[in-house]
């Protein structure tokens, strides 16, 4: 590993660490000015932090999906299924059984990984779009289960209400800046683990499988085993994201885990550049906040507010048109 | 028993619609290996264009239908020209994302033009055969409108015609050549871009027919393409993606499975039951019912 | 180089965001009061979002044409939540962080209202929902209100109506939209049906996007129910009825407030004939205001209003009313926001309540609307008309021992005008019926019910009261020229 402690990186790191402080500082200024009827019209700290937390969450999920899509080269259209598993495992444990977050989160991760293996078993033989459609069917099935099985979930449409915030030593973590550091720690952990995996034997085996499965097998790589590992790790990260989002959203419901979320995360991975952690993060940062930037009153005037997703779609097309290989190019 | 028969007929009609949409997916996929997510939106535009031609311009139905097919064909071709052609040599998933962006853009465009309120074809402007009171009476009080018979018949006729087109004509041969190896086809003097454009035109025109049929049967809304599009995509994969007979059969299987699932197992799981069947088939036959094993192609 | 370009782009975006000329209105003499309307303007519930927007726009226009709120202009900001909870919580954060926005009308989907609830509560801004009916929406937050009834009330109401009024219905099937609204309503209906012993033969689900319902309808048909309760929204309910007739179902259809829209009649066509539905109000019967609103709405937007347009119209009206009474330009934003909440929370009795086109709105401790009357409509000749027999509010009166239905069919001589108070006369008109058909609008019926519950008369007192009212009836019959009927009753008896 080269020396990463350049001044630029240190400044960037400090910026990330003290972002909430900056945001709330701006807040205080605009609140002060509002007394004199001067409105800066800056988005408030809480709003910005929420966007950023969500962008971080998408980064985490994109990194997770990238393991299956980017590293092993299989198109996964049902990643949201693991997100759902994590969300409902943690949500139900916390809201209905009163389990503390610190136990519910690891259980969400483990449950996610288990389902990843479960889904992986029958799909090991499948390639390309046949794999894609099976993953899609799997996610759709899970979505239907939370929608229909009311005895399990407790409310219509997969409603789990009033998921308690995590607490430690009497401090309740329910503010946006709590969540900011919370997801920052989780994200750093995930980046660290994936980075280490990518640059280990395992990562090289995954890439070998992506490039040529038969060749990899003949080189002595146990393809099924490495694929299963990829599924499990990817699903575990999805479960982690779900566990986080359950307490972040307080109330979750089935539409939260729609097929569209899968597609959105996939777009992030492809947009950033498949097989690159940095790319996945960049894609997530862009698409995760694009929806908010395109809100009327930001850069689109209010009378064209309805065009938000139209522009979103056009931007997707244009980005792919001019950077077809993704923002971060994979090294050949 | 009468109930079962009715359900099978319901499934067949639904399957016919899925098949019409699935053909569009499978043709495009067969040639450029692209899951054209925007196909569901072409289907929706087909319905809206026909509806507008009838209600705003007062064009009779039998002219509006082919006109809508032509316009959707052009729309499909433009889509290929603007969005997919520049990405021909890019990674395959890039084109997929473009398709998703296209789908999002078209759906919202339709919402902005025609508003989100559900619209209906005016009954007075329709030929008598499409009115729901003109129907075959089934035992048990149910009726089978001629419109639904028309859908099944149309799906069958188009499937046979397409099959002939692909196996007997010169353009069909060119399509098959492109599907096998684009570079080689190009070297043999086939204009691949033209062939692909024609594929988009045919697929989109068929999607438009399906859209009009669904519009006649149900309602026209900007989101109508999504649900049926996804089901049709599943049908295309089930049949072995790239295979037209497979798409037809896949459509019918998904349609019947959906109806049987909703009618006899649990209505909350409707399409999910069809997906379970689909997953089972794919796990047993990893390249669909009719698909050829292509090795790896991701 | 590329990185710099991207950074530049991002900085540019953020700076355009920040540098909006926000304090432009300072130069203008008229000060703006901003209220946000959050609803699904995109996504698969966009049709409802559109009507919400139109209802809100109408009220905004009317208020501003009439000189605004204490001379200040009301400005509505429309925020799209796409019907998704993740977006709704961002919208909530965005709205509550905008220090010019004083209150929120929204959201439509229950899941969105629930997603926004903790955020609005933390920020201290009122969330007044014109569309969320899930039972739990207002629980546990001081800042969340709604001006329509909950699923459980309506589900119960429909079950009881079918049981008590439509006595020829022996068996019922439920066909519900598999989302929070449809399923919540269905749960309440099924629970009550089981309690009162209604014979429930089938309960099937459908999805809003999947507009082919024949599979479920065929299996419902096999159970042969006398009535089918469609627990969903009009866009699908219209199609369901149409397809049901094709499937050969002849049963009577019953819908809830979600079905109440002119589009329902358009989609279902002649199949809708004879369908029943409950609504919080009917434009025809809710009084002059509602009719006036419907006319203005059509004039402005070219389409007829639906329930949500009217509910949003009232919700905006309530907020504007609160602003007119409490807004203090000297106070801080937080104080003004709090004042609106306190004002809404103080609307806890019928006298304090807000009289809008959808009837009288006042809140209980949770912020749920109390006792908004449910009204039953029926489709006759392609039009919604009030059903012959109404239930709940009337029920409360009828259940009183000593109550005698006042029917205008007797010919008893009486010349002396009895001395009735104003309230007693109003009660008489409210309960007047011809062959079992109540003539009064729902607001009057609910007023009568309220009147009884407030006066809390003993049985003997009530008998005496009814005697006096009966005397008055006889007087009315014999001297129609000497009585002064309320406006709605002119020419009806």
Coordinates of N, CA, C and O in Angstrom, one line a residue, chain C residues 64-209:
Chain C
X64 N -56.3 34.0 -1.8 CA -55.6 35.2 -2.3 C -56.5 36.2 -3.0 O -56.3 37.4 -2.9
X65 N -57.5 35.6 -3.7 CA -58.4 36.5 -4.4 C -59.2 37.3 -3.4 O -59.6 38.5 -3.6
X66 N -59.4 36.7 -2.2 CA -60.2 37.4 -1.2 C -59.3 38.3 -0.3 O -59.7 38.7 0.8
X67 N -58.1 38.5 -0.8 CA -57.3 39.5 0.0 C -56.2 38.8 0.9 O -55.5 39.4 1.6
X68 N -56.1 37.5 0.8 CA -55.1 36.8 1.5 C -55.4 36.6 3.0 O -56.5 36.8 3.4
X69 N -54.4 36.2 3.7 CA -54.6 36.0 5.1 C -54.1 37.2 5.9 O -52.9 37.6 5.9
X70 N -55.1 38.0 6.4 CA -54.8 39.3 7.1 C -53.9 40.1 6.2 O -52.9 40.7 6.6
X71 N -54.2 40.1 4.9 CA -53.4 40.9 4.0 C -52.2 40.3 3.5 O -51.5 40.9 2.6
X72 N -51.8 39.1 4.0 CA -50.6 38.5 3.5 C -51.0 37.4 2.5 O -52.0 36.8 2.6
X73 N -50.1 37.1 1.6 CA -50.4 36.2 0.5 C -50.1 34.8 1.0 O -49.0 34.5 1.6
X74 N -50.9 33.8 0.7 CA -50.7 32.4 1.0 C -50.0 31.8 -0.2 O -50.5 31.9 -1.4
X75 N -48.8 31.2 0.0 CA -48.1 30.5 -1.1 C -47.9 29.1 -0.8 O -47.5 28.8 0.3
X76 N -48.4 28.2 -1.7 CA -48.2 26.8 -1.4 C -47.0 26.3 -2.2 O -46.7 26.7 -3.3
X77 N -46.2 25.5 -1.5 CA -45.1 24.8 -2.2 C -45.4 23.3 -2.3 O -45.6 22.7 -1.3
X78 N -45.4 22.8 -3.5 CA -45.7 21.4 -3.7 C -44.4 20.6 -3.7 O -43.5 20.8 -4.5
X79 N -44.4 19.6 -2.8 CA -43.3 18.7 -2.7 C -43.7 17.3 -3.1 O -44.7 16.8 -2.5
X80 N -42.9 16.7 -3.9 CA -43.2 15.3 -4.4 C -42.6 14.3 -3.5 O -41.4 14.2 -3.3
X81 N -43.4 13.4 -2.9 CA -42.8 12.3 -2.2 C -42.9 11.0 -3.0 O -42.5 9.9 -2.5
X82 N -43.4 11.0 -4.2 CA -43.4 9.8 -5.1 C -44.1 8.6 -4.5 O -44.1 7.5 -5.0
X83 N -44.8 8.8 -3.4 CA -45.5 7.7 -2.7 C -44.6 6.7 -2.1 O -45.0 5.6 -1.7
X84 N -43.3 7.1 -1.8 CA -42.3 6.2 -1.2 C -41.9 6.7 0.1 O -41.7 7.9 0.2
X85 N -41.8 5.9 1.1 CA -41.4 6.4 2.4 C -40.0 7.0 2.5 O -39.8 8.0 3.2
X86 N -39.1 6.4 1.7 CA -37.7 7.0 1.7 C -37.7 8.4 1.3 O -37.1 9.3 1.9
X87 N -38.5 8.7 0.2 CA -38.5 10.0 -0.3 C -39.3 10.9 0.6 O -39.0 12.1 0.8
X88 N -40.4 10.3 1.2 CA -41.2 11.1 2.1 C -40.4 11.7 3.3 O -40.5 12.8 3.7
X89 N -39.4 10.8 3.8 CA -38.7 11.3 5.0 C -37.7 12.4 4.5 O -37.4 13.3 5.3
X90 N -37.2 12.3 3.3 CA -36.4 13.4 2.8 C -37.2 14.7 2.6 O -36.7 15.8 3.0
X91 N -38.4 14.5 2.0 CA -39.2 15.7 1.9 C -39.5 16.3 3.2 O -39.5 17.6 3.4
X92 N -39.8 15.5 4.2 CA -40.1 16.0 5.5 C -39.0 16.8 6.1 O -39.1 17.9 6.6
X93 N -37.8 16.3 5.9 CA -36.6 17.0 6.4 C -36.4 18.3 5.6 O -36.1 19.3 6.2
X94 N -36.7 18.2 4.3 CA -36.5 19.4 3.5 C -37.5 20.5 3.9 O -37.1 21.7 4.0
X95 N -38.7 20.1 4.1 CA -39.8 21.0 4.4 C -39.5 21.6 5.8 O -39.5 22.9 6.0
X96 N -39.2 20.8 6.8 CA -39.1 21.3 8.1 C -37.8 22.2 8.3 O -37.7 23.0 9.2
X97 N -36.9 22.0 7.3 CA -35.7 22.8 7.4 C -35.8 24.1 6.7 O -35.0 25.0 6.9
X98 N -36.9 24.3 6.0 CA -37.1 25.6 5.3 C -37.8 26.5 6.3 O -39.0 26.3 6.6
X99 N -37.1 27.5 6.7 CA -37.6 28.3 7.8 C -38.7 29.2 7.4 O -39.3 30.0 8.2
X100 N -39.1 29.2 6.1 CA -40.2 30.0 5.7 C -41.5 29.2 5.7 O -42.6 29.8 5.7
X101 N -41.4 27.9 5.7 CA -42.6 27.1 5.7 C -43.2 26.9 7.1 O -42.5 26.6 8.0
X102 N -44.5 27.2 7.2 CA -45.1 27.3 8.5 C -45.9 26.0 8.9 O -46.1 25.7 10.0
X103 N -46.3 25.3 7.9 CA -47.1 24.0 8.1 C -47.1 23.2 6.9 O -46.7 23.6 5.8
X104 N -47.5 21.9 7.1 CA -47.5 21.0 6.0 C -48.9 20.4 5.8 O -49.5 19.9 6.8
X105 N -49.4 20.4 4.6 CA -50.5 19.6 4.3 C -50.1 18.3 3.6 O -49.5 18.4 2.5
X106 N -50.3 17.2 4.2 CA -49.8 15.9 3.6 C -49.4 14.9 4.6 O -49.6 15.2 5.8
X107 N -49.0 13.7 4.3 CA -48.9 13.2 3.0 C -50.1 12.4 2.6 O -51.1 12.3 3.4
X108 N -50.1 11.8 1.4 CA -51.3 11.1 1.0 C -51.2 9.6 1.5 O -52.0 9.1 2.2
X109 N -50.1 8.9 1.1 CA -50.0 7.5 1.5 C -49.7 7.4 3.0 O -49.0 8.2 3.6
X110 N -50.4 6.5 3.7 CA -50.1 6.3 5.1 C -48.6 6.1 5.4 O -48.1 6.6 6.4
X111 N -48.0 5.3 4.5 CA -46.6 5.0 4.8 C -45.8 6.2 4.8 O -44.8 6.4 5.5
X112 N -46.1 7.2 3.9 CA -45.4 8.4 3.8 C -45.6 9.3 5.0 O -44.7 9.9 5.6
X113 N -46.9 9.3 5.5 CA -47.2 10.1 6.7 C -46.4 9.6 7.8 O -45.9 10.3 8.7
X114 N -46.4 8.3 7.9 CA -45.6 7.7 9.0 C -44.1 7.9 8.9 O -43.5 8.1 10.0
X115 N -43.6 7.9 7.7 CA -42.2 8.2 7.5 C -41.9 9.6 8.0 O -40.8 9.9 8.5
X116 N -42.8 10.5 7.7 CA -42.5 11.9 8.0 C -42.7 12.3 9.4 O -42.2 13.2 10.0
X117 N -43.6 11.5 10.1 CA -44.0 11.8 11.4 C -42.9 12.1 12.4 O -42.9 13.2 13.0
X118 N -41.9 11.2 12.6 CA -40.8 11.5 13.6 C -40.1 12.8 13.2 O -39.6 13.5 14.1
X119 N -40.0 13.1 11.9 CA -39.2 14.3 11.5 C -39.9 15.5 11.8 O -39.4 16.5 12.3
X120 N -41.2 15.5 11.4 CA -42.0 16.7 11.7 C -42.1 17.0 13.2 O -42.1 18.1 13.7
X121 N -42.2 15.9 13.9 CA -42.3 16.0 15.4 C -41.0 16.6 16.0 O -41.1 17.5 16.8
X122 N -39.9 16.2 15.5 CA -38.6 16.7 16.0 C -38.5 18.2 15.6 O -38.0 19.0 16.4
X123 N -38.9 18.5 14.4 CA -38.7 19.9 13.9 C -39.8 20.8 14.5 O -39.7 22.0 14.4
X124 N -40.9 20.2 14.9 CA -42.0 21.0 15.5 C -42.8 21.7 14.4 O -42.8 23.0 14.3
X125 N -43.3 21.0 13.5 CA -44.1 21.6 12.4 C -45.3 20.7 12.2 O -45.2 19.4 12.3
X126 N -46.5 21.3 11.9 CA -47.7 20.5 11.8 C -47.8 19.7 10.5 O -47.4 20.2 9.5
X127 N -48.2 18.5 10.6 CA -48.4 17.6 9.5 C -49.9 17.3 9.5 O -50.4 16.7 10.3
X128 N -50.6 17.9 8.5 CA -52.1 17.7 8.4 C -52.4 16.9 7.2 O -52.3 17.4 6.1
X129 N -52.7 15.6 7.4 CA -52.9 14.7 6.3 C -54.3 14.7 5.7 O -55.3 14.5 6.5
X130 N -54.5 14.9 4.4 CA -55.8 14.8 3.9 C -56.1 13.4 3.2 O -57.0 13.3 2.5
X131 N -55.2 12.5 3.5 CA -55.4 11.2 2.8 C -55.0 9.9 3.5 O -55.2 8.9 3.0
X132 N -54.3 10.0 4.6 CA -53.8 8.8 5.3 C -54.8 8.3 6.2 O -55.2 8.9 7.2
X133 N -55.3 7.1 6.0 CA -56.3 6.5 6.8 C -55.9 5.4 7.8 O -56.6 4.9 8.5
X134 N -54.6 5.0 7.6 CA -54.1 3.9 8.5 C -54.3 4.3 10.0 O -54.1 5.5 10.4
X135 N -54.7 3.3 10.8 CA -55.0 3.6 12.2 C -53.9 4.3 12.9 O -54.2 5.2 13.7
X136 N -52.7 4.0 12.7 CA -51.6 4.5 13.5 C -51.0 5.8 13.2 O -50.1 6.3 13.8
X137 N -51.5 6.4 12.1 CA -50.8 7.6 11.6 C -50.7 8.7 12.6 O -49.6 9.3 12.8
X138 N -51.7 9.0 13.4 CA -51.6 10.1 14.4 C -51.1 9.7 15.7 O -50.9 10.6 16.6
X139 N -51.0 8.5 16.0 CA -50.6 8.0 17.3 C -49.2 8.5 17.7 O -48.3 8.4 16.9
X140 N -49.1 8.9 18.9 CA -47.7 9.2 19.5 C -47.0 10.4 19.0 O -45.8 10.6 19.2
X141 N -47.7 11.3 18.3 CA -47.1 12.6 17.9 C -48.1 13.7 18.1 O -49.3 13.6 17.8
X142 N -47.6 14.8 18.7 CA -48.5 15.9 18.9 C -48.7 16.7 17.7 O -49.5 17.7 17.6
X143 N -47.9 16.5 16.7 CA -47.8 17.4 15.5 C -48.5 16.8 14.3 O -48.6 17.5 13.3
X144 N -49.1 15.6 14.4 CA -49.7 15.0 13.3 C -51.2 15.0 13.4 O -51.8 14.6 14.4
X145 N -51.9 15.5 12.4 CA -53.4 15.6 12.4 C -53.9 15.0 11.1 O -53.1 14.9 10.1
X146 N -55.2 14.7 11.0 CA -55.8 14.4 9.7 C -57.2 14.8 9.7 O -57.9 14.8 10.8
X147 N -57.7 15.2 8.6 CA -59.1 15.6 8.5 C -60.0 14.6 7.8 O -61.0 15.0 7.3
X148 N -59.7 13.3 7.9 CA -60.6 12.3 7.4 C -60.6 11.2 8.4 O -59.7 11.1 9.2
X149 N -61.5 10.3 8.2 CA -61.6 9.2 9.2 C -60.6 8.1 9.0 O -60.0 7.9 7.9
X150 N -60.5 7.3 10.0 CA -59.6 6.2 10.0 C -60.2 4.9 9.4 O -61.4 4.8 9.3
X151 N -59.3 4.0 8.9 CA -59.8 2.8 8.3 C -60.7 2.0 9.2 O -61.7 1.5 8.8
X152 N -60.4 2.0 10.5 CA -61.3 1.1 11.4 C -62.7 1.6 11.5 O -63.6 0.9 11.5
X153 N -62.8 3.0 11.5 CA -64.2 3.5 11.6 C -65.0 3.1 10.3 O -66.1 2.7 10.3
X154 N -64.3 3.4 9.1 CA -65.0 3.2 7.9 C -65.3 1.7 7.6 O -66.4 1.3 7.2
X155 N -64.3 0.8 8.0 CA -64.5 -0.6 7.8 C -65.7 -1.1 8.6 O -66.6 -1.8 8.1
X156 N -65.8 -0.7 9.8 CA -66.9 -1.0 10.7 C -68.2 -0.5 10.1 O -69.2 -1.2 10.1
X157 N -68.1 0.7 9.7 CA -69.4 1.4 9.2 C -69.9 0.6 8.1 O -71.1 0.3 8.0
X158 N -69.1 0.2 7.1 CA -69.6 -0.5 6.0 C -70.2 -1.9 6.3 O -71.2 -2.3 5.9
X159 N -69.4 -2.6 7.2 CA -69.9 -3.9 7.7 C -71.3 -3.7 8.3 O -72.3 -4.5 8.0
X160 N -71.5 -2.7 9.1 CA -72.8 -2.5 9.8 C -73.8 -2.1 8.8 O -75.0 -2.5 9.0
X161 N -73.5 -1.3 7.9 CA -74.5 -0.8 6.9 C -75.0 -2.0 6.1 O -76.2 -2.2 6.0
X162 N -74.1 -2.9 5.7 CA -74.5 -4.1 4.9 C -75.4 -4.9 5.8 O -76.4 -5.4 5.4
X163 N -75.0 -5.1 7.1 CA -75.7 -6.0 8.0 C -77.1 -5.4 8.3 O -78.1 -6.1 8.3
X164 N -77.2 -4.1 8.6 CA -78.4 -3.6 9.1 C -79.3 -3.0 8.1 O -80.5 -3.1 8.2
X165 N -78.8 -2.4 7.1 CA -79.6 -1.7 6.1 C -79.9 -2.6 4.9 O -81.0 -2.7 4.4
X166 N -78.8 -3.2 4.4 CA -79.0 -4.1 3.2 C -79.4 -5.5 3.7 O -78.5 -6.4 3.6
X167 N -80.5 -5.7 4.2 CA -80.8 -6.9 4.9 C -81.0 -8.1 4.0 O -80.9 -9.3 4.4
X168 N -81.1 -7.8 2.7 CA -81.3 -9.0 1.8 C -79.9 -9.6 1.4 O -79.8 -10.6 0.7
X169 N -78.8 -8.9 1.8 CA -77.5 -9.5 1.6 C -77.1 -10.5 2.6 O -77.1 -10.2 3.8
X170 N -76.9 -11.7 2.1 CA -76.7 -12.8 3.1 C -75.2 -13.1 3.2 O -74.7 -13.4 4.3
X171 N -74.5 -13.0 2.1 CA -73.0 -13.3 2.1 C -72.2 -12.2 1.4 O -72.7 -11.6 0.4
X172 N -71.0 -12.0 1.9 CA -70.2 -10.9 1.4 C -68.8 -11.4 1.1 O -68.3 -12.3 1.7
X173 N -68.2 -10.9 0.0 CA -66.8 -11.1 -0.3 C -66.1 -9.8 -0.2 O -66.7 -8.8 -0.5
X174 N -64.8 -9.9 0.1 CA -64.0 -8.7 0.1 C -62.9 -8.8 -1.0 O -62.3 -9.8 -1.1
X175 N -62.7 -7.7 -1.7 CA -61.7 -7.7 -2.7 C -60.9 -6.5 -2.5 O -61.4 -5.4 -2.6
X176 N -59.6 -6.7 -2.0 CA -58.9 -5.5 -1.5 C -57.6 -5.3 -2.2 O -56.9 -6.2 -2.6
X177 N -57.3 -4.0 -2.2 CA -56.0 -3.5 -2.8 C -54.9 -3.9 -1.7 O -55.1 -3.6 -0.6
X178 N -53.9 -4.6 -2.2 CA -52.9 -5.1 -1.3 C -51.9 -4.0 -0.9 O -50.7 -4.1 -1.0
X179 N -52.4 -2.9 -0.3 CA -51.5 -1.9 0.2 C -52.0 -1.4 1.6 O -53.0 -2.0 2.1
X180 N -51.4 -0.4 2.1 CA -51.8 0.0 3.5 C -53.3 0.4 3.6 O -54.0 0.1 4.5
X181 N -53.8 1.1 2.5 CA -55.2 1.6 2.6 C -56.1 0.4 2.4 O -57.0 0.2 3.3
X182 N -56.0 -0.3 1.3 CA -56.9 -1.4 1.1 C -56.9 -2.5 2.1 O -58.0 -2.9 2.6
X183 N -55.7 -2.9 2.6 CA -55.7 -4.0 3.5 C -56.1 -3.5 4.9 O -56.8 -4.2 5.7
X184 N -55.8 -2.3 5.3 CA -56.2 -1.7 6.6 C -57.7 -1.7 6.7 O -58.3 -2.1 7.7
X185 N -58.3 -1.2 5.6 CA -59.8 -1.1 5.5 C -60.4 -2.5 5.6 O -61.4 -2.8 6.3
X186 N -59.8 -3.4 4.9 CA -60.3 -4.8 4.8 C -60.2 -5.4 6.2 O -61.2 -6.1 6.7
X187 N -59.1 -5.2 6.9 CA -59.0 -5.8 8.3 C -60.1 -5.3 9.2 O -60.7 -6.1 9.9
X188 N -60.4 -4.0 9.1 CA -61.4 -3.4 10.0 C -62.8 -4.0 9.6 O -63.6 -4.4 10.5
X189 N -63.0 -4.1 8.3 CA -64.3 -4.7 7.8 C -64.5 -6.1 8.3 O -65.5 -6.5 8.8
X190 N -63.4 -6.9 8.1 CA -63.5 -8.4 8.4 C -63.7 -8.5 9.9 O -64.5 -9.3 10.4
X191 N -63.0 -7.7 10.7 CA -63.1 -7.8 12.1 C -64.6 -7.6 12.6 O -65.2 -8.3 13.4
X192 N -65.2 -6.5 12.0 CA -66.5 -6.1 12.4 C -67.5 -7.2 11.9 O -68.4 -7.5 12.6
X193 N -67.2 -7.6 10.7 CA -68.2 -8.6 10.0 C -68.2 -9.9 10.9 O -69.3 -10.5 11.1
X194 N -67.0 -10.3 11.4 CA -67.0 -11.5 12.3 C -67.8 -11.2 13.5 O -68.5 -12.1 14.1
X195 N -67.6 -10.0 14.1 CA -68.3 -9.7 15.3 C -69.8 -9.7 15.2 O -70.5 -10.2 16.0
X196 N -70.3 -9.1 14.1 CA -71.8 -9.0 14.0 C -72.3 -10.2 13.2 O -73.5 -10.2 13.0
X197 N -71.5 -11.2 12.9 CA -72.0 -12.4 12.3 C -72.4 -12.2 10.8 O -73.3 -13.0 10.3
X198 N -71.7 -11.4 10.1 CA -72.0 -11.3 8.6 C -71.2 -12.4 8.0 O -70.1 -12.8 8.4
X199 N -71.9 -13.0 7.0 CA -71.3 -14.2 6.4 C -70.3 -13.8 5.3 O -70.6 -13.4 4.3
X200 N -69.0 -14.0 5.7 CA -67.9 -13.6 4.8 C -67.4 -14.8 4.1 O -66.9 -15.7 4.7
X201 N -67.6 -14.8 2.7 CA -67.3 -16.0 2.0 C -65.9 -16.0 1.3 O -65.3 -17.0 1.1
X202 N -65.4 -14.8 1.0 CA -64.1 -14.8 0.3 C -63.4 -13.5 0.6 O -64.0 -12.5 0.9
X203 N -62.1 -13.5 0.6 CA -61.3 -12.3 0.8 C -60.1 -12.5 -0.1 O -59.2 -13.2 0.1
X204 N -60.1 -11.7 -1.2 CA -59.0 -11.8 -2.2 C -58.3 -10.5 -2.3 O -58.9 -9.4 -2.1
X205 N -57.0 -10.5 -2.7 CA -56.2 -9.3 -2.8 C -55.9 -9.0 -4.3 O -56.0 -9.9 -5.2
X206 N -55.6 -7.8 -4.6 CA -55.1 -7.4 -5.9 C -54.0 -6.4 -5.8 O -53.9 -5.7 -4.7
X207 N -53.2 -6.2 -6.8 CA -52.2 -5.1 -6.8 C -52.6 -4.0 -7.7 O -53.2 -4.2 -8.7
X208 N -52.2 -2.8 -7.3 CA -52.7 -1.6 -8.0 C -52.2 -1.6 -9.4 O -52.9 -1.1 -10.3
X209 N -51.0 -2.1 -9.7 CA -50.4 -2.0 -11.0 C -51.0 -3.0 -12.0 O -50.9 -2.9 -13.2

